[in-house]
Coordinates of C-alpha atoms in Angstrom, one line a residue:
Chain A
X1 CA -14.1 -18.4 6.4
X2 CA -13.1 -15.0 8.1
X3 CA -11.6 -14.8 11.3
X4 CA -13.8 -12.0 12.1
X5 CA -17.8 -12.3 10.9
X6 CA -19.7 -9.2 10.9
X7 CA -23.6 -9.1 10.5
X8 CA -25.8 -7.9 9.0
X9 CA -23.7 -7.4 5.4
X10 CA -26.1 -4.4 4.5
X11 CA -28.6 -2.5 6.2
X12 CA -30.9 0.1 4.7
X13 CA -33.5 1.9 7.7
X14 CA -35.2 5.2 7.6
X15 CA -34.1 7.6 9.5
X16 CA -34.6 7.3 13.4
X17 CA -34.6 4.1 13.6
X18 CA -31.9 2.0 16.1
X19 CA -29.6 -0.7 14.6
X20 CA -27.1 -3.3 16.1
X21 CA -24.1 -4.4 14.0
X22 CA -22.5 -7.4 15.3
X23 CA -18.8 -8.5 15.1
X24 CA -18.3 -12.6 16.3
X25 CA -15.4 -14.7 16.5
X26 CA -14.1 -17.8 17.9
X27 CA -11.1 -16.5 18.5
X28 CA -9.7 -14.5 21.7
X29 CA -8.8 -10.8 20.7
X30 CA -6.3 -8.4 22.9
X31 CA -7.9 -5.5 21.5
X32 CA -11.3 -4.9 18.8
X33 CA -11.9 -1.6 16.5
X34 CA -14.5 -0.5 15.4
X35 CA -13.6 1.8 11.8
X36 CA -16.1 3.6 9.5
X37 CA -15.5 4.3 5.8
X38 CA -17.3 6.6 3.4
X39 CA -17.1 6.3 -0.8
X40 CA -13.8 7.3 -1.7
X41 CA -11.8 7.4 1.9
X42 CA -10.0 5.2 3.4
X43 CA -11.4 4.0 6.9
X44 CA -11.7 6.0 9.9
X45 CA -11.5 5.0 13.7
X46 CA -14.4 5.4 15.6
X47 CA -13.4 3.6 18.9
X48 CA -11.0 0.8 20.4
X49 CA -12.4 -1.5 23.1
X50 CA -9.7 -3.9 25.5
X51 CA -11.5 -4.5 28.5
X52 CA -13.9 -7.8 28.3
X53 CA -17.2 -6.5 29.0
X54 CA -16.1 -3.1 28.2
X55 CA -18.7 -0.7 27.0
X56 CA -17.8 2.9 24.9
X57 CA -20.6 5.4 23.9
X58 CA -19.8 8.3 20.8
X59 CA -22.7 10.1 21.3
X60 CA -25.5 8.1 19.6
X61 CA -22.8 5.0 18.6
X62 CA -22.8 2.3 21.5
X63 CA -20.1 -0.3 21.5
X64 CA -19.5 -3.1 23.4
X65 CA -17.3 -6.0 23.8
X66 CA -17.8 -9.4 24.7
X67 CA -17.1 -10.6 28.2
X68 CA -14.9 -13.4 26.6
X69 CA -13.2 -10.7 24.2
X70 CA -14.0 -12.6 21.3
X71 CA -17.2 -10.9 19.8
X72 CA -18.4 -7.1 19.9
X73 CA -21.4 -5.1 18.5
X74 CA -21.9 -1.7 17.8
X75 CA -25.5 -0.3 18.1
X76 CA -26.7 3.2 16.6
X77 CA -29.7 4.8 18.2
X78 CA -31.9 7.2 15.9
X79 CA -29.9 7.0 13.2
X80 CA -29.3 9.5 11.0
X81 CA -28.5 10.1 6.8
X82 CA -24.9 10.8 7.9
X83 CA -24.3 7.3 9.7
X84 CA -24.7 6.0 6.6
X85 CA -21.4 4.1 5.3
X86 CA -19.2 1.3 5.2
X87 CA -18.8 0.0 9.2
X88 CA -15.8 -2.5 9.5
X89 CA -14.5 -4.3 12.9
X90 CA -11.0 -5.6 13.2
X91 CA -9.0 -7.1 15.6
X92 CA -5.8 -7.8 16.9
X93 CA -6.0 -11.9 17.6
X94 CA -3.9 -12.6 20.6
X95 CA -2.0 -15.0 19.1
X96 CA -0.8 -13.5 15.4
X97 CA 1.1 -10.6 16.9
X98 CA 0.5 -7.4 15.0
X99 CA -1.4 -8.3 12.1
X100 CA -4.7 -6.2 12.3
X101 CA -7.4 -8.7 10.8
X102 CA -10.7 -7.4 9.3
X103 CA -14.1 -8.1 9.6
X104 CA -15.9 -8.3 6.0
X105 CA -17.8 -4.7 6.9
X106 CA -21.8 -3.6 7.1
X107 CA -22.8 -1.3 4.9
X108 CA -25.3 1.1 6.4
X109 CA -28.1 3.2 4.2
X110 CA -29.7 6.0 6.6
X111 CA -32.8 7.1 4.3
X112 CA -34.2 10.7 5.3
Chain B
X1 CA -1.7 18.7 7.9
X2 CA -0.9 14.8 9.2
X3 CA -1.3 12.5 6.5
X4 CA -1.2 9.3 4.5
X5 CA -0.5 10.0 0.7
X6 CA -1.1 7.2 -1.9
X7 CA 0.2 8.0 -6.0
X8 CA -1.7 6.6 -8.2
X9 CA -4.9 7.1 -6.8
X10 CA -6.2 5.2 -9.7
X11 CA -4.2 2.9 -12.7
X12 CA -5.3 0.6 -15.3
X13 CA -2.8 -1.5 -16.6
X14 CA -2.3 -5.2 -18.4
X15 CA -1.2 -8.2 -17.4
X16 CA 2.9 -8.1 -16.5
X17 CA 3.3 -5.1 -16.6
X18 CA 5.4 -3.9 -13.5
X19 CA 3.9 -1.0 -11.2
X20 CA 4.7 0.2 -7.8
X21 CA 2.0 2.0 -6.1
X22 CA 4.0 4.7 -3.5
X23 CA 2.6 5.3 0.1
X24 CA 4.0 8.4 2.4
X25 CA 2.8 9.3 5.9
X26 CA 4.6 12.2 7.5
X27 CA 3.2 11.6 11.2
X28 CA 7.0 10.3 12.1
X29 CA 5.3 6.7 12.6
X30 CA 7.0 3.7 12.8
X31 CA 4.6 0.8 11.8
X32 CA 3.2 1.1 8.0
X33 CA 1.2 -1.5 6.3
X34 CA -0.6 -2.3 3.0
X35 CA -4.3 -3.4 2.8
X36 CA -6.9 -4.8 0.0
X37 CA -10.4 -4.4 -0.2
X38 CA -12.4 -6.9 -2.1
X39 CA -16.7 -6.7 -1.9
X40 CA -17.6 -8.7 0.9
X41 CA -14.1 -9.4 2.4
X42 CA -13.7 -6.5 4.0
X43 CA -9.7 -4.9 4.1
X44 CA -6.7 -7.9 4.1
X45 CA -3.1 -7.5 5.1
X46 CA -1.0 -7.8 2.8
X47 CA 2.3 -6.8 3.8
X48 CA 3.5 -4.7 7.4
X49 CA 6.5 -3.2 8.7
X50 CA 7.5 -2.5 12.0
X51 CA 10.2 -0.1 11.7
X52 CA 12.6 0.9 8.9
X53 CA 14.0 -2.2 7.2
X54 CA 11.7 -5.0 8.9
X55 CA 9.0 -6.2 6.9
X56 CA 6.7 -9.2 7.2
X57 CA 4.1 -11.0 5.4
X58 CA 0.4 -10.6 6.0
X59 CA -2.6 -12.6 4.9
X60 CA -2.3 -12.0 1.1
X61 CA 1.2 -11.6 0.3
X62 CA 1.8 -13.7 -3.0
X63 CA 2.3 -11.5 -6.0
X64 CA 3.6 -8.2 -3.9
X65 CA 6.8 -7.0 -2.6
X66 CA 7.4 -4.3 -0.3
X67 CA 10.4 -2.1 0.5
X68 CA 11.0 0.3 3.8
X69 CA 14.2 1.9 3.6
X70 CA 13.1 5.4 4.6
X71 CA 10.6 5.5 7.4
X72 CA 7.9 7.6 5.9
X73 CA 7.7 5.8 2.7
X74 CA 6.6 2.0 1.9
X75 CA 6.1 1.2 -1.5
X76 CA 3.8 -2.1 -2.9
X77 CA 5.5 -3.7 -5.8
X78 CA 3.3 -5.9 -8.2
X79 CA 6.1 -7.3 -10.4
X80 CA 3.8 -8.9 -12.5
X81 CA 0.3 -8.2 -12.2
X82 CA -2.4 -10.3 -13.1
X83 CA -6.2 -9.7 -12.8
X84 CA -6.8 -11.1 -9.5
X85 CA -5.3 -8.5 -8.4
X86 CA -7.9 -5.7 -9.6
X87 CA -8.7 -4.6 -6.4
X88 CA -8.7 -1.2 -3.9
X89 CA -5.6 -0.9 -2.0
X90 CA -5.0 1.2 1.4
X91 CA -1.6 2.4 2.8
X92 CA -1.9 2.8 6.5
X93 CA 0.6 3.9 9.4
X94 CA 0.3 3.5 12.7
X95 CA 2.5 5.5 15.9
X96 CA 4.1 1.4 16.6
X97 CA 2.6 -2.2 15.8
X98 CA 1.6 -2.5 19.4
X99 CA -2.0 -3.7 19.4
X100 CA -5.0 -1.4 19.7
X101 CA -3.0 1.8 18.0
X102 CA -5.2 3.7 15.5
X103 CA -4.9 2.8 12.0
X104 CA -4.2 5.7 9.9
X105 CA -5.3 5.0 6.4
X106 CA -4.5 7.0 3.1
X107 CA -6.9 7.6 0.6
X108 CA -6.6 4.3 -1.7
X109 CA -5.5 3.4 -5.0
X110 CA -8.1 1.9 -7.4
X111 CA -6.3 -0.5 -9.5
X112 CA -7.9 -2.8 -12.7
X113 CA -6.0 -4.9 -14.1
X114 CA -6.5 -5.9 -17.9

């Protein structure tokens, strides 16, 4: 079992559609990220949330975590062929020091 | 240009057959680690250093080593490999270990092992 469980595992929607990805734990985080990867790269930041409750917007990319700090979700509004890719969420547990655990990733099709 | 710079980027190689996959960053940072990524499991730790000769274990260490002697470079040792350990590997370096730093990852090394 996975520290960090993110669902759904894939996701294929046509374009302008909205989408929520969701990141859960039982665990308490100090810190969650929320990274993107495309074929070939290695993964990207998109955005790091600290705050319970705290809520980030990248332009049509929505994230927001829990109030306990041990979930998050990311929600895409009119999505678009270039969203599509590999979303991943990790975290920094509170109580294993600076080992930056994974969530097992959503992949996202955006059809035109 | 500031980046992370993995050699191989891809290897196929048999059973016991020593290879060290090298990792570079030249963004002066001091916390380095190495990652797998298996379908379905997402990226796992498998080794992290905090500074130049400190090094510590992550979730999947068994069958790696790791060295960091120079700051910008951390190598991942497979002394003997096996074919569980076919997999996609990351280098990533981060400014310090402190908790919510950005993750900067190289490109990956694609490694099959026979």
């Amino acid at each position: 079992t996975q520290l960090l469980e993110q669902s759904p595992q894939f996701l294929s929607i046509q374009e302008g559609e909205n989408l929520t990805v969701y990141c859960n734990s039982s665990s308490v985080f100090s810190s969650l990220q929320w990274y993107r990867q495309e074929p070939g790269e290695g993964p990207v930041l998109l955005v790091t949330v600290v705050t319970g409750g705290e809520v980030k917007k990248l332009k049509r990319l929505t994230f927001q975590f829990g109030d306990a700090r041990k979930d998050s979700s990311l929600h895409i509004t009119a999505a678009q062929p270039g969203d599509t890719g590999l979303y991943l969420c990790a975290a920094y547990p509170e109580d294993a020091g600076n080992m930056l655990t994974f969530g097992g990733g959503t992949r996202l099709m955006v059809k035109p | 240009e500031a980046q992370v710079t993995q050699n191989p980027r891809y290897l196929i190689t048999v059973t016991g057959k020593k290879l060290t996959v090298t990792c570079s960053q030249n963004m002066n940072h001091e916390y380095m680690s190495w990652y797998r990524q298996d379908p379905g499991l997402g990226l796992r730790q498998i080794y992290y250093s905090m500074n130049v000769e400190v090094t510590d274990k992550g979730d999947v260490p068994e069958g790696y080593k790791v060295s960091r002697k120079e700051k910008r470079n951390f190598p991942l040792i497979l002394e003997s490999p096996s074919p569980n350990q076919t997999s996609l590997y990351f280098c990533a370096s981060s400014p310090s270990g402190t908790w919510g730093n950005e993750q900067f990852f190289g490109p990956g090394t694609r490694l099959t092992v026979l």
